[in-house]
Coordinates of C-alpha atoms in Angstrom, one line a residue:
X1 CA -8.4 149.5 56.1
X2 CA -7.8 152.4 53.4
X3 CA -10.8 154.1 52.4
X4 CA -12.7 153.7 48.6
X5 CA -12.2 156.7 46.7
X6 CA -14.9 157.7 44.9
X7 CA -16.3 159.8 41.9
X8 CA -19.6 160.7 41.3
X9 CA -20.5 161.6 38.0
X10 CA -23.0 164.1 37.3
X11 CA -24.7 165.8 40.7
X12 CA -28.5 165.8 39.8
X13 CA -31.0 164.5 42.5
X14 CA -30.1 160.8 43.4
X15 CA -26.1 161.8 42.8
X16 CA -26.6 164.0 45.9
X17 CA -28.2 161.5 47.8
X18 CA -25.4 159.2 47.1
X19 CA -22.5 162.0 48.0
X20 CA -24.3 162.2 51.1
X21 CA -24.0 158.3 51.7
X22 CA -20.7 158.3 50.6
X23 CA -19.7 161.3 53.2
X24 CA -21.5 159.6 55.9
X25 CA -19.5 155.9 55.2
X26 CA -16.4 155.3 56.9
X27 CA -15.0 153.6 54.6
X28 CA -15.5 156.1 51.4
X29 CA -14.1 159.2 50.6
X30 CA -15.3 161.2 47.6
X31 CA -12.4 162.6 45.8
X32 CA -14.2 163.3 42.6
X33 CA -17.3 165.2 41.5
X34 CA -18.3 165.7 37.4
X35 CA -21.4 168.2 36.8
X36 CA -22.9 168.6 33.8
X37 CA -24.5 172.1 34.5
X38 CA -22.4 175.3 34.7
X39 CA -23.8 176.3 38.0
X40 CA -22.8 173.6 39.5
X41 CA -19.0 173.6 38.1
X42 CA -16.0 174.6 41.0
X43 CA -19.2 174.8 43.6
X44 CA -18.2 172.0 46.7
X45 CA -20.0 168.8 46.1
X46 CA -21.0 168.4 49.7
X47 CA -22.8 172.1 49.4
X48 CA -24.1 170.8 46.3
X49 CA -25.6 167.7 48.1
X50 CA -27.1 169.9 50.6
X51 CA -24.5 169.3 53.6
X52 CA -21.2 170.7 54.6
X53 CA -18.6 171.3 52.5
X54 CA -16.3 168.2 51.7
X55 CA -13.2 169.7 49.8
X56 CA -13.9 168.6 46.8
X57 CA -14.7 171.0 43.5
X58 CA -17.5 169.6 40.8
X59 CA -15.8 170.1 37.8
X60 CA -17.0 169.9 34.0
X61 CA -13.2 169.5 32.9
X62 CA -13.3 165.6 31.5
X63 CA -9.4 165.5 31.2
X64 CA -9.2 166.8 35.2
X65 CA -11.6 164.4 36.2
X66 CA -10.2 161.4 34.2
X67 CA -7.1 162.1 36.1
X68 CA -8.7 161.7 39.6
X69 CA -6.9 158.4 41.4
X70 CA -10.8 156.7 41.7
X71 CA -11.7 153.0 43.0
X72 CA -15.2 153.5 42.0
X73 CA -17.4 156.0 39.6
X74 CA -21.3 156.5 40.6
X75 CA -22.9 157.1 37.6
X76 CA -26.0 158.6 37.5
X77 CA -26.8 160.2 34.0
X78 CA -29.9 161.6 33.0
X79 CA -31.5 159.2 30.5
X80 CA -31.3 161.9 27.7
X81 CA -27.1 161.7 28.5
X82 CA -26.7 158.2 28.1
X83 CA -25.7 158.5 25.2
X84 CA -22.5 160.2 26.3
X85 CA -21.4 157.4 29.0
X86 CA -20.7 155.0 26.6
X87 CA -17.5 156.8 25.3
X88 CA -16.3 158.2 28.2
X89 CA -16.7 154.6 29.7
X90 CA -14.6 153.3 26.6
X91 CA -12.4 156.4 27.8
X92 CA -11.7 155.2 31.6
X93 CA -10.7 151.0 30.3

């Protein structure tokens, strides 16, 4: 069975607990990381999640990460982002 390739957007607190889940799920690969915070942008999400590194650059580029081949996006905004999901939603349909 193929693996579900996944994007998590944004990489606060519960996004890392879910790029850890994802790592650790034999049937999901993250292939996709969006972070809203500069320090965050071109680091490795898995170092960003707090475990080894998975391959994959958090980017802040939404034309780069629209283009990622996704099954699924995790989406966990900040409630003071919300209202930014809504287009970028509209975006990705």
């Amino acid at each position: 069975m193929e693996k579900f390739r996944i994007v998590q957007w944004f990489t606060g607190d519960i996004a890392q607990h879910q790029i850890r889940l994802v790592d650790a799920h034999p049937l999901m690969e993250l292939v996709g990381a969006f972070a809203f915070h500069d320090e965050k942008v071109g680091r490795d999400a898995g170092e960003i999640a707090g475990i080894d590194p998975l391959g994959v650059r958090a980017t802040k580029d939404m034309d780069e990460i629209l283009s990622v081949e996704a099954d699924c996006v995790l989406c966990n905004p900040p409630t003071e982002r919300y209202d930014e999901i809504v287009p970028i939603r509209n975006r990705c349909l």
